[in-house]
Coordinates of C-alpha atoms and ligand atoms in Angstrom, one line a residue:
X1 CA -8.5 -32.3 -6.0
X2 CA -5.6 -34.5 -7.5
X3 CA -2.0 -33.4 -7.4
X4 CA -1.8 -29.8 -8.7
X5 CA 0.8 -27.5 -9.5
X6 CA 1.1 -23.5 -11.3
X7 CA 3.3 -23.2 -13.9
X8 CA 3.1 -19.3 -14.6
X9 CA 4.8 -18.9 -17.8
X10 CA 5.6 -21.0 -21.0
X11 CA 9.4 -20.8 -20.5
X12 CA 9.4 -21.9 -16.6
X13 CA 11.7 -24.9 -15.6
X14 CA 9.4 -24.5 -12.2
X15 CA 6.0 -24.8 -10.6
X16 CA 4.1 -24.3 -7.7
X17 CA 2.5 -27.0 -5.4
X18 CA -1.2 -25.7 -5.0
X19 CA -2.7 -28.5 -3.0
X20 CA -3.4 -27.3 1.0
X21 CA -0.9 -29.3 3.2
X22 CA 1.6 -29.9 0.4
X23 CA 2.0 -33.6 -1.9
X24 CA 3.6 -36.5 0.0
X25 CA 6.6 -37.9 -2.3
X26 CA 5.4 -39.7 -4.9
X27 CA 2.0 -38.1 -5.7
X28 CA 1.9 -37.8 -9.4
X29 CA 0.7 -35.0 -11.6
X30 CA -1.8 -35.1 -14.6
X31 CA 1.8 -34.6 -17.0
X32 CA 3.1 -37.5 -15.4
X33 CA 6.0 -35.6 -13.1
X34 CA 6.1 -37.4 -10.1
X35 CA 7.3 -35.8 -6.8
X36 CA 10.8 -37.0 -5.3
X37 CA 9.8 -35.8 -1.9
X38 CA 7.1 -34.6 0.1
X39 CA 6.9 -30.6 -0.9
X40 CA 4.8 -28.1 1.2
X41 CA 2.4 -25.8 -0.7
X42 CA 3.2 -23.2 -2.7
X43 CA 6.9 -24.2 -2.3
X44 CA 8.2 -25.0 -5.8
X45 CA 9.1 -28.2 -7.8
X46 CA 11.3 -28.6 -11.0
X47 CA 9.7 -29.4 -14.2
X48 CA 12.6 -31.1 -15.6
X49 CA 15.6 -32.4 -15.0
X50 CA 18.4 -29.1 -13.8
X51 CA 22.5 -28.9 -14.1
X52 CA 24.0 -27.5 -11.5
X53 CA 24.1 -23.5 -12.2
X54 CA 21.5 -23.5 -14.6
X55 CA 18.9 -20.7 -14.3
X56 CA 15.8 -21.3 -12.5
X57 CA 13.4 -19.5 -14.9
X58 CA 9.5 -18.4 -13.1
X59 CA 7.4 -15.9 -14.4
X60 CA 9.7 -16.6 -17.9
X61 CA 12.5 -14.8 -15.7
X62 CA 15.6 -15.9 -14.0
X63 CA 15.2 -16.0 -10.2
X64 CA 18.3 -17.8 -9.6
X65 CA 20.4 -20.4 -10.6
X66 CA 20.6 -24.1 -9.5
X67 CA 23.8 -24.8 -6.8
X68 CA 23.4 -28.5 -7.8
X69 CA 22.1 -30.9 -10.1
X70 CA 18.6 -31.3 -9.1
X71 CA 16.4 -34.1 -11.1
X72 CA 12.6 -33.4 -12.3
X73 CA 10.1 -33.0 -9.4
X74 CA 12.5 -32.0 -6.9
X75 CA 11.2 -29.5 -4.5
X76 CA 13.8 -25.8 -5.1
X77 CA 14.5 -25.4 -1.5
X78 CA 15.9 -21.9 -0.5
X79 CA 19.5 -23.2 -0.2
X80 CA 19.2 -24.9 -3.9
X81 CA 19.2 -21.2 -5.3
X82 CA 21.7 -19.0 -5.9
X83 CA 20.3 -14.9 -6.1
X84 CA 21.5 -13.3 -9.2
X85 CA 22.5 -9.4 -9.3
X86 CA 20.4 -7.1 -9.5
X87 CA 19.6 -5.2 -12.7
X88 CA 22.1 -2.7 -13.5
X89 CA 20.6 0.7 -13.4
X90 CA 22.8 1.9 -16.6
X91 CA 21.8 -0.1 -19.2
X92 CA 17.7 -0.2 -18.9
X93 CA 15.4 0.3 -22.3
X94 CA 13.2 3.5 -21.5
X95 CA 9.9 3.3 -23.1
X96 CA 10.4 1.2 -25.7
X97 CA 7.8 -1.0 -25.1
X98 CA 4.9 1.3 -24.2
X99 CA 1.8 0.2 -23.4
X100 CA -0.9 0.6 -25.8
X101 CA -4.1 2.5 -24.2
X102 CA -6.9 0.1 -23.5
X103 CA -10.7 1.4 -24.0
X104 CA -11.8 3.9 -21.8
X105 CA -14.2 2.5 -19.1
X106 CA -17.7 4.7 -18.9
X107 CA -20.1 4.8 -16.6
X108 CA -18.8 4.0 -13.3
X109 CA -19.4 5.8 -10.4
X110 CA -19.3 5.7 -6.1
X111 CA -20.9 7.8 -3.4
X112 CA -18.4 9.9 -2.4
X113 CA -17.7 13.6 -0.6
X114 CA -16.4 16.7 -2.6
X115 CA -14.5 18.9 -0.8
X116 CA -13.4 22.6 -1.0
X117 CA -9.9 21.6 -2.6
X118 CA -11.6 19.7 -5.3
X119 CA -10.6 16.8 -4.0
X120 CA -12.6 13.6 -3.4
X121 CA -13.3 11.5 0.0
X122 CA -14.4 8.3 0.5
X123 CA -15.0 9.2 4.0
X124 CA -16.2 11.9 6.0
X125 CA -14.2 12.1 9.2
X126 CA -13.0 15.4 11.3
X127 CA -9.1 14.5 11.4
X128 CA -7.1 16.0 14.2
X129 CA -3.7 16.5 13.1
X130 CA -0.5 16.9 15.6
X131 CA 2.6 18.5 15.0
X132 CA 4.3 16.7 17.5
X133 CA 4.4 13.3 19.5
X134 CA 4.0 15.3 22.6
X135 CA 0.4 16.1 22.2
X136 CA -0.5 12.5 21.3
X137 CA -1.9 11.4 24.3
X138 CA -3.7 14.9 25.0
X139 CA -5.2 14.7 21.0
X140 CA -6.3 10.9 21.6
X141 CA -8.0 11.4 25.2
X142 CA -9.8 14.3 23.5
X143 CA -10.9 11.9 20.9
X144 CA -12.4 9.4 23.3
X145 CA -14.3 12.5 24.8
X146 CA -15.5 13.7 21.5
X147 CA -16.0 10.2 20.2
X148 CA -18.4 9.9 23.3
X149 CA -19.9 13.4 24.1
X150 CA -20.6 15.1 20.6
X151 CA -20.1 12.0 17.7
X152 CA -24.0 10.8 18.9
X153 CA -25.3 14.0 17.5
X154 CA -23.5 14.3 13.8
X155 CA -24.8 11.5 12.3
X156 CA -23.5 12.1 8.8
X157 CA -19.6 11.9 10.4
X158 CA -18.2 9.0 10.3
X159 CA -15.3 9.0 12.7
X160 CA -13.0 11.5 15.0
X161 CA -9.4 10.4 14.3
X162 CA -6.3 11.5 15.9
X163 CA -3.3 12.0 13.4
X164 CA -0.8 11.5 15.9
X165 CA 3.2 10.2 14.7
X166 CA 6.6 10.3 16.1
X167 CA 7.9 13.1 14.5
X168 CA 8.5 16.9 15.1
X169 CA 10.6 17.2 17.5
X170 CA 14.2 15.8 18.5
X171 CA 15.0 15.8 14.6
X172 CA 17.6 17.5 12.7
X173 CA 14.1 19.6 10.6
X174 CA 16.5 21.1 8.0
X175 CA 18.3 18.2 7.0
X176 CA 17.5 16.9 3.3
X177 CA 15.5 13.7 4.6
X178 CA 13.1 15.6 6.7
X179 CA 11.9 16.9 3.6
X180 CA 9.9 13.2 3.3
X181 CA 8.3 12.9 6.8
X182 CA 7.3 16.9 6.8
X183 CA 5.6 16.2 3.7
X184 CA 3.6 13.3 4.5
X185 CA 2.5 14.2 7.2
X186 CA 1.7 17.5 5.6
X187 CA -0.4 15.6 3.1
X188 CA -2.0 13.2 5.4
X189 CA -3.3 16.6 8.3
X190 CA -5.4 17.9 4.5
X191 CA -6.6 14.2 3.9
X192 CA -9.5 14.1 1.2
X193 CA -11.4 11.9 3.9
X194 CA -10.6 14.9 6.5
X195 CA -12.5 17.2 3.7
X196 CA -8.6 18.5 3.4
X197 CA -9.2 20.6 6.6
X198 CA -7.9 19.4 10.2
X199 CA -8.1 20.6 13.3
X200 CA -4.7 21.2 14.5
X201 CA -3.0 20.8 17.9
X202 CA 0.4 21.8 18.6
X203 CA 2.8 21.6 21.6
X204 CA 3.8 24.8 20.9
X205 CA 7.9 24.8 21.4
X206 CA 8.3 22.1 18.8
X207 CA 10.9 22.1 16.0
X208 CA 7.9 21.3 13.3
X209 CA 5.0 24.1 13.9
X210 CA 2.3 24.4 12.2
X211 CA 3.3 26.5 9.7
X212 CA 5.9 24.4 8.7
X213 CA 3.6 21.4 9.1
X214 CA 1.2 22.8 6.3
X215 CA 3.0 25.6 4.6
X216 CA 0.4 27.3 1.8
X217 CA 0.4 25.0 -0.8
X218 CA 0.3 26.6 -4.3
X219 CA -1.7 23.9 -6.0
X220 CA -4.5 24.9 -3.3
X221 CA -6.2 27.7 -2.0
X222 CA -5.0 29.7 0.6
X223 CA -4.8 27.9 3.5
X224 CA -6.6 29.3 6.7
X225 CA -5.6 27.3 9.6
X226 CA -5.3 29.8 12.7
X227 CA -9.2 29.4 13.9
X228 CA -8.6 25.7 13.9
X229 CA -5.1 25.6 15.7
X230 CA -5.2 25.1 19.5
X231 CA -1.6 25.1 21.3
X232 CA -1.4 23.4 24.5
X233 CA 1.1 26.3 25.8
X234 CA -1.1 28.9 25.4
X235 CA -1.0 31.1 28.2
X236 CA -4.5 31.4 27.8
X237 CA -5.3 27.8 28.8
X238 CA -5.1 26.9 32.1
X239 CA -4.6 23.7 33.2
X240 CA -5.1 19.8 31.5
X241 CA -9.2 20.7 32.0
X242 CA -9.2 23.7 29.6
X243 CA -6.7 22.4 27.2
X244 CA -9.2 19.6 26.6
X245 CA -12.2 22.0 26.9
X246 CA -10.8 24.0 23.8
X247 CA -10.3 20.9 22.1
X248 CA -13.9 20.2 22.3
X249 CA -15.0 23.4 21.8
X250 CA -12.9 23.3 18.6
X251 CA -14.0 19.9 17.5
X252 CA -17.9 20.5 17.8
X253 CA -17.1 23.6 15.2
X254 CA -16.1 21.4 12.7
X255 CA -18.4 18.5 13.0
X256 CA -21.6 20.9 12.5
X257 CA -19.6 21.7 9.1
X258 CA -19.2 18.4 8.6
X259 CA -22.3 16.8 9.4
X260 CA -23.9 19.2 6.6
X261 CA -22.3 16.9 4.1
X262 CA -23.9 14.3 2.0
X263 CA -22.7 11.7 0.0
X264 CA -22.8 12.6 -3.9
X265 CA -22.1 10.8 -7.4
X266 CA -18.5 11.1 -8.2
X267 CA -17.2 9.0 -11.1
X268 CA -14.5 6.5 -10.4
X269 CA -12.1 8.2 -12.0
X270 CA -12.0 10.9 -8.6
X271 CA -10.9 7.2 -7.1
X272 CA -6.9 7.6 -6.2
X273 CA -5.8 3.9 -4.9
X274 CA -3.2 2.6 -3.2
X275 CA -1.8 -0.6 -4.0
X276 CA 0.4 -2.9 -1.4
X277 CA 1.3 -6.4 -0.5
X278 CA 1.9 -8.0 2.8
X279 CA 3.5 -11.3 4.2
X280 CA 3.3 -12.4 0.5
X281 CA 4.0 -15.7 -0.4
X282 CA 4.5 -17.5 -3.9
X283 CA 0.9 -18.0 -4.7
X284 CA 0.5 -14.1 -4.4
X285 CA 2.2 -13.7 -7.8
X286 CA -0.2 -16.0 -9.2
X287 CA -3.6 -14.6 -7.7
X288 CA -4.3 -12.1 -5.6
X289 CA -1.6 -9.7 -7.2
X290 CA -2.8 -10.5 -11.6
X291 CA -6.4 -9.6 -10.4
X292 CA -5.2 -6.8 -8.7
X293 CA -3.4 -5.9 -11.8
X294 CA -6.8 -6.7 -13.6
X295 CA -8.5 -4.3 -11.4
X296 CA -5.9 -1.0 -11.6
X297 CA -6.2 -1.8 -15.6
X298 CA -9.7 -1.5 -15.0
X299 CA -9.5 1.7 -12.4
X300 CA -6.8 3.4 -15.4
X301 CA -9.3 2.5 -18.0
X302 CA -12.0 4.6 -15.8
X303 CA -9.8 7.0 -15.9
X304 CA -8.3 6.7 -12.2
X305 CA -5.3 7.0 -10.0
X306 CA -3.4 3.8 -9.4
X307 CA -0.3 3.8 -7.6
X308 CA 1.9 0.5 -6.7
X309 CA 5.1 1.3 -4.7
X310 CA 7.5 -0.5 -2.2
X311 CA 11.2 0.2 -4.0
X312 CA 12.8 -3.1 -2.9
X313 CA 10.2 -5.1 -4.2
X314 CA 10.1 -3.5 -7.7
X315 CA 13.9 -2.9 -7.9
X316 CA 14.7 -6.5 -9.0
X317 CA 11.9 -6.3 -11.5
X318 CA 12.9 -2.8 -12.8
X319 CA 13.8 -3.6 -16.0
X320 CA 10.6 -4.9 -16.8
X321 CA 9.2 -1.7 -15.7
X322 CA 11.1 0.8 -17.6
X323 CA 10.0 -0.1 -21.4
X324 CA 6.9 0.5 -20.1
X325 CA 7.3 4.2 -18.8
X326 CA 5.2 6.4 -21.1
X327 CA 8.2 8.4 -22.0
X328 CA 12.1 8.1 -21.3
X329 CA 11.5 11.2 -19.1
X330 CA 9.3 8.8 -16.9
X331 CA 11.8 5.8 -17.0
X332 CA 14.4 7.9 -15.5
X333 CA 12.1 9.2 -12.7
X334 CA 12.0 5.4 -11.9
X335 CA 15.6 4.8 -11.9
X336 CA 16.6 7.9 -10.4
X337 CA 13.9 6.4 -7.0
X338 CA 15.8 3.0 -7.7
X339 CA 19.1 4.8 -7.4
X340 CA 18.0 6.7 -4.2
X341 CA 17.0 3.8 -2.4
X342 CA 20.3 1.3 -3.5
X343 CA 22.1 4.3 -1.8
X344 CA 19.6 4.6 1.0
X345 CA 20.1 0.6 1.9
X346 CA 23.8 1.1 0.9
X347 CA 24.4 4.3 3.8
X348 CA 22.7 1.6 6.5
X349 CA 25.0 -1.6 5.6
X350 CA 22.1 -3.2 3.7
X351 CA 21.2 -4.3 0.3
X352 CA 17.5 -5.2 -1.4
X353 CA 18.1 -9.2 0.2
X354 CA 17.3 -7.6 3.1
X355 CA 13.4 -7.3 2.2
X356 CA 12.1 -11.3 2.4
X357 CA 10.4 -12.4 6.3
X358 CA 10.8 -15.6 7.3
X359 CA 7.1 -15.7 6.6
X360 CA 7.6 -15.4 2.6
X361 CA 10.5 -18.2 2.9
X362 CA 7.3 -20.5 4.8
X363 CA 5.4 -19.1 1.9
X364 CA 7.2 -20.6 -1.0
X365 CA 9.2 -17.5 -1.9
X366 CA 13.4 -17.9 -2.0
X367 CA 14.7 -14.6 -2.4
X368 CA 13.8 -10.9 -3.5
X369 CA 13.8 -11.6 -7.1
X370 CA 10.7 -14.0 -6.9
X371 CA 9.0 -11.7 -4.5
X372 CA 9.3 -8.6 -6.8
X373 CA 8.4 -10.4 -9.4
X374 CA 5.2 -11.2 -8.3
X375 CA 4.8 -7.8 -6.2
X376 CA 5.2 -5.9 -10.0
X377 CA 1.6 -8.2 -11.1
X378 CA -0.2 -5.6 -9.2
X379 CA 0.7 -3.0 -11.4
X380 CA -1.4 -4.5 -14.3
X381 CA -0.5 -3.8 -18.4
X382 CA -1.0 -0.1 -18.3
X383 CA 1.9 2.2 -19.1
X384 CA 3.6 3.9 -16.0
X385 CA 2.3 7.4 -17.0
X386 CA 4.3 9.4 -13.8
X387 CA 6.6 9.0 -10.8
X388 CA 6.4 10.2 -7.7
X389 CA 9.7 10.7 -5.3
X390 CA 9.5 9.8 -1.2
X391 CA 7.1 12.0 0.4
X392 CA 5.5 13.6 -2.8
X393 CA 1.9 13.2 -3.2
X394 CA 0.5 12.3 -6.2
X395 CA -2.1 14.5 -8.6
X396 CA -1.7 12.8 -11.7
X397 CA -3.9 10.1 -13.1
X398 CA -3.2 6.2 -14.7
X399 CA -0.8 4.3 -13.2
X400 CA 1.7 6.0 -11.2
X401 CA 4.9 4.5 -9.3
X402 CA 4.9 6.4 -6.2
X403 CA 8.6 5.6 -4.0
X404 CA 7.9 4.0 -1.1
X405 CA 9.6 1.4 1.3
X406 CA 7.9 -1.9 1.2
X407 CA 7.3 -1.9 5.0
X408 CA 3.2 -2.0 5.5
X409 CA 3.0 0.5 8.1
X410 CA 5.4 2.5 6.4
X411 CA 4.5 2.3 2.6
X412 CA 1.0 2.7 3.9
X413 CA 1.1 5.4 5.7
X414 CA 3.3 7.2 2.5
X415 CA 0.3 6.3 0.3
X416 CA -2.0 8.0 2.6
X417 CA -0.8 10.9 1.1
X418 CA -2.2 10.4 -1.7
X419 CA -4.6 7.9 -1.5
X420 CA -9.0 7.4 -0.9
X421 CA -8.8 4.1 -0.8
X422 CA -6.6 0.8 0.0
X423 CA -6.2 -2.4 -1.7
X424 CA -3.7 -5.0 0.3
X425 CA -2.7 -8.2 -1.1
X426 CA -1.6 -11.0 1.6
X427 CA -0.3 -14.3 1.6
X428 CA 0.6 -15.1 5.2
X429 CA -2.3 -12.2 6.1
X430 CA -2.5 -9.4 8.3
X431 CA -4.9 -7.7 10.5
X432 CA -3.7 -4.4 9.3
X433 CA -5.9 -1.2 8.5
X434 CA -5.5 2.6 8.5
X435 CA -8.0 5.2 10.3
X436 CA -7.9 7.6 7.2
X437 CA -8.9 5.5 4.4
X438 CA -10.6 2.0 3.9
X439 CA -8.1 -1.2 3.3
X440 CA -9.3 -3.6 1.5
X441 CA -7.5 -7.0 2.0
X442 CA -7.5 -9.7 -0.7
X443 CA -5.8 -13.3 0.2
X444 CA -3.2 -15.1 -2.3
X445 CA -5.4 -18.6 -0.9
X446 CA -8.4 -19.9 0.0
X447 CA -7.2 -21.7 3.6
X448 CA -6.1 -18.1 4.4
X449 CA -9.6 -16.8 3.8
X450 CA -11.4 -19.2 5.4
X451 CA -8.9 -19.3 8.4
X452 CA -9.8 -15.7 8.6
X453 CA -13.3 -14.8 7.2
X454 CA -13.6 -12.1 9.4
X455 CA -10.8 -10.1 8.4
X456 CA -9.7 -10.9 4.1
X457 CA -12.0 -8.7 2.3
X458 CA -12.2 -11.4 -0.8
X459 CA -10.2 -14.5 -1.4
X460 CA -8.0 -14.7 -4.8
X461 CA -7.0 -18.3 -3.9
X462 CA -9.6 -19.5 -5.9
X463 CA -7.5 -18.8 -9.2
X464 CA -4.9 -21.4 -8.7
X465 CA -7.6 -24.0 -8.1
X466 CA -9.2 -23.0 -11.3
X467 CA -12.7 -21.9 -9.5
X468 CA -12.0 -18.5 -10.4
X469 CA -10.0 -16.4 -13.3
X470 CA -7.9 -13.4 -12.8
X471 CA -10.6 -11.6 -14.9
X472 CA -13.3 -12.7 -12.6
X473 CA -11.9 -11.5 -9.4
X474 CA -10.6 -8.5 -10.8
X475 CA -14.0 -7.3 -11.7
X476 CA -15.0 -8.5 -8.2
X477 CA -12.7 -6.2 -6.8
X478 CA -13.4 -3.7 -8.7
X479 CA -17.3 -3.4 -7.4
X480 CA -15.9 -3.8 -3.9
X481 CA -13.9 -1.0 -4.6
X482 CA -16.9 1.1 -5.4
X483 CA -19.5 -0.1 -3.3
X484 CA -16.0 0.4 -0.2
X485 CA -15.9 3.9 -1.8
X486 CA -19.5 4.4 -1.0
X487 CA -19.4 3.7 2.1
X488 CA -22.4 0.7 1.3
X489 CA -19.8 -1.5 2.5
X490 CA -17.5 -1.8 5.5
X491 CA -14.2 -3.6 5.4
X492 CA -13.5 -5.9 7.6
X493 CA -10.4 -4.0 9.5
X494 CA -13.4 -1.0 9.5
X495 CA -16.0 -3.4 11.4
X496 CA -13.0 -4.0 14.1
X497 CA -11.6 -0.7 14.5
X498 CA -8.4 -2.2 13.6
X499 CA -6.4 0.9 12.7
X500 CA -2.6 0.5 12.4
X501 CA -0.5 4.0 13.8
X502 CA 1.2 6.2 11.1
X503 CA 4.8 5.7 10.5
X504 CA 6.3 8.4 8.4
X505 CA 9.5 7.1 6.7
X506 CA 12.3 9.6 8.2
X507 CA 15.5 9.0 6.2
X508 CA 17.2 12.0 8.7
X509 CA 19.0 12.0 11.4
X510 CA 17.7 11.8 14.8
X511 CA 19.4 14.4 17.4
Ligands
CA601 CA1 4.5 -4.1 2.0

């Protein structure tokens, strides 16, 4: 391959090297631009001559401005760009440039598990849930037991998993951010991949019990959860040997239910995904994140759940967002979770600039303005059709911004209350995976793919090479997605095991 670079948009002033290893100065492109010095890959180089404080224009948008004169083919080093502000949150256009539906997609469909609550699993796993980090060890040497001693005989389960956290105790419960831990977690202990129905363990003198945990939920039926509860202070219970024996006991109840479950035909639009990135880099607004987008146009079309998230990375790119909120209602959902979180960051001494790793700098990517930029490609064409606030989960279909940090662990584990399935977009790449539901990880290049074959799901580097379109791996997604769904295939953090511990965001204090 000859000197190559991505120019994304007609009105860009920069590119991006895509040749592995980077150009040497001097290598010359097919327009004749030749290279002043040697520029890694992905980093970017200017198309033409810039002034000093002239904006640097990718994706057609300004992600900075030049502090000095830099001549054509010059690689935009980090220090060479000054960050503009962020969009003001008063003067956004609310739906004013909605979307127009695309054709509804027939005729897909994925093995999947319908439970009592009408909801739909990708997975069919007895979930133990935990009210409190004090039973954690207790839940998860149960689970090695039951994982060992009963699992052999209920073929049609797929796991045991311990929903153990760091909450529940220690915390100020009534203050206004517990509300968001409380209710993830809530969400997560009726998982659709738990058939909505846990087992519960509690400590028993905790500040979050059970009840509060999983309070009856209007939108479902009455909850019974009192067979199912075991509380380690039970006065009954005598001794580590029979706190463990009733966890067994318990455990073996619910697996006979649910090894009488099959897989059945669901269509994809019972699908609800979650959508992330992860050590991005500058290529992953180029590929991996537009055939992500492809594919959540493709899941709305079928008539899905999409939900992209991670505040910081879609504040700077907000006011590309809001026109396309299907009603101003919408649009000021989205700026009051913009607001929330610029007060959030404010309270703690930080701002958005916060967000970028050293690993996205290595990656090509300068500031937060680039890296939202390309984080908002994930979210496709369709129109934002609801919003969801920290901690709330999600029951409306089409593309939905749900309010997230943009911390993996974090973000992922606030999807989880929503989500059947995983899509995570990486540039740097990550071993990362969840217990609950299947990731699927897609890679912004090819050397990261074949680097690490045995862990990204499908490589999207093969875009800025040309091998591939964004059309061509979106639809290749979108099969894995189904045949992931159905459980006919096994990602890659499933074949290791490799399942990251849940981090509910707690915005409230600690006492
Ligand atoms: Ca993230």
């Amino acid at each position: 391959m000859g000197p190559l670079f991505v120019k994304v948009h007609e009105r860009d002033n920069v590119a991006i090297i895509v040749n592995a290893g980077g150009l040497p100065a001097g290598a010359e492109f097919s327009n004749g631009l030749v290279l002043v010095e040697a520029t890694p890959q992905a980093h970017k180089v200017t198309l033409r001559d810039l002034a000093a404080g002239e904006p640097i224009l990718r994706y057609g948008e300004v992600i900075g401005h030049a502090r000095r004169a830099l001549p054509a083919g010059a690689w935009v080093r980090e220090e060479f760009v000054a960050m503009p502000e962020a969009p003001s949150l008063e003067t956004l256009s609310l739906a004013t440039a909605i979307p127009v539906s695309m054709p509804v997609l027939e005729g897909y469909s994925f093995e999947g598990f319908r439970n009592p609550d009408g909801s739909a699993g990708t997975k069919n796993i007895l979930g133990i849930t935990t009210t409190v980090q004090c039973v954690a060890p207790t839940v998860d040497y149960a689970v090695r037991r039951i994982k060992a001693e009963l699992l052999p005989r209920y073929p049609n389960v797929d796991d045991v998993v311990a929903i153990t956290h760091n909450y529940g105790c220690g915390v100020a419960i009534d203050a206004p951010g517990a509300a968001v831990p409380i209710a993830t977690l809530g969400h997560i202990s009726r998982h659709a991949n738990i058939a909505g129905s846990p087992l519960i363990v509690s400590l028993g003198c905790e500040k979050m019990q059970p009840g509060r945990l999983l309070p009856n939920d209007p939108a479902l039926p009455v909850y019974q959860f009192e067979p199912d509860l075991i509380r380690l202070q039970d006065e009954n219970l005598r001794g580590f040997g029979e706190i463990v024996a009733a966890i067994l006991v318990a455990a073996g109840r619910k697996l006979e239910l649910l090894n009488r479950r099959a897989r059945q035909s669901l269509p994809a639009s019972e699908l609800i995904v979650g959508l992330q990135c992860g050590g991005s880099d500058a290529f992953s607004g180029v590929t991996c994140n537009p055939a992500v987008g492809f594919a959540a146009d493709l899941l709305v079309r079928a008539g899905a759940t999409v939900l992209f998230s991670e505040v910081t990375e879609v504040r700077d790119a907000v006011h590309l967002l809001t026109p396309r909120c299907a009603t101003p209602d919408i649009a000021r959902e989205l700026i009051r979770e913009m607001r929330w979180y610029d007060e959030y960051l404010a309270r703690g001494g930080a701002d958005r600039s916060a967000n970028t790793t050293p690993g996205n700098k290595r990656g090509g990517l300068v500031n937060i303005v680039e890296k939202s930029l390309g984080s908002i490609a994930k979210s496709g064409s369709s129109a934002i059709s609801a919003v969801a606030a920290q901690g709330q989960r999600v029951r409306s279909k089409g593309l939905v911004f749900a309010a997230t940090p943009a911390s993996d662990f974090i973000c992922g584990t606030q999807q989880l209350a929503s989500m059947n399935l995983h899509v995570f977009t990486t540039g740097e790449g990550t071993p990362y995976g969840l217990a609950l539901a299947p990731v699927i990880k897609v890679s912004s290049r090819t050397a990261l793919a074949e680097r690490w074959p045995d862990l990204i799901d499908l490589d999207a580097g093969r875009i800025a090479s040309g091998e591939a379109t964004i059309e061509s791996v979106g639809w290749d997604l979108f099969h894995l997605m189904l045949d992931v769904a159905s459980g006919r295939k096994k990602t890659w953090a499933d074949h290791w095991g490799l399942h990251n511990a849940l981090a509910p965001f707690n915005p409230g204090p600690v006492t």
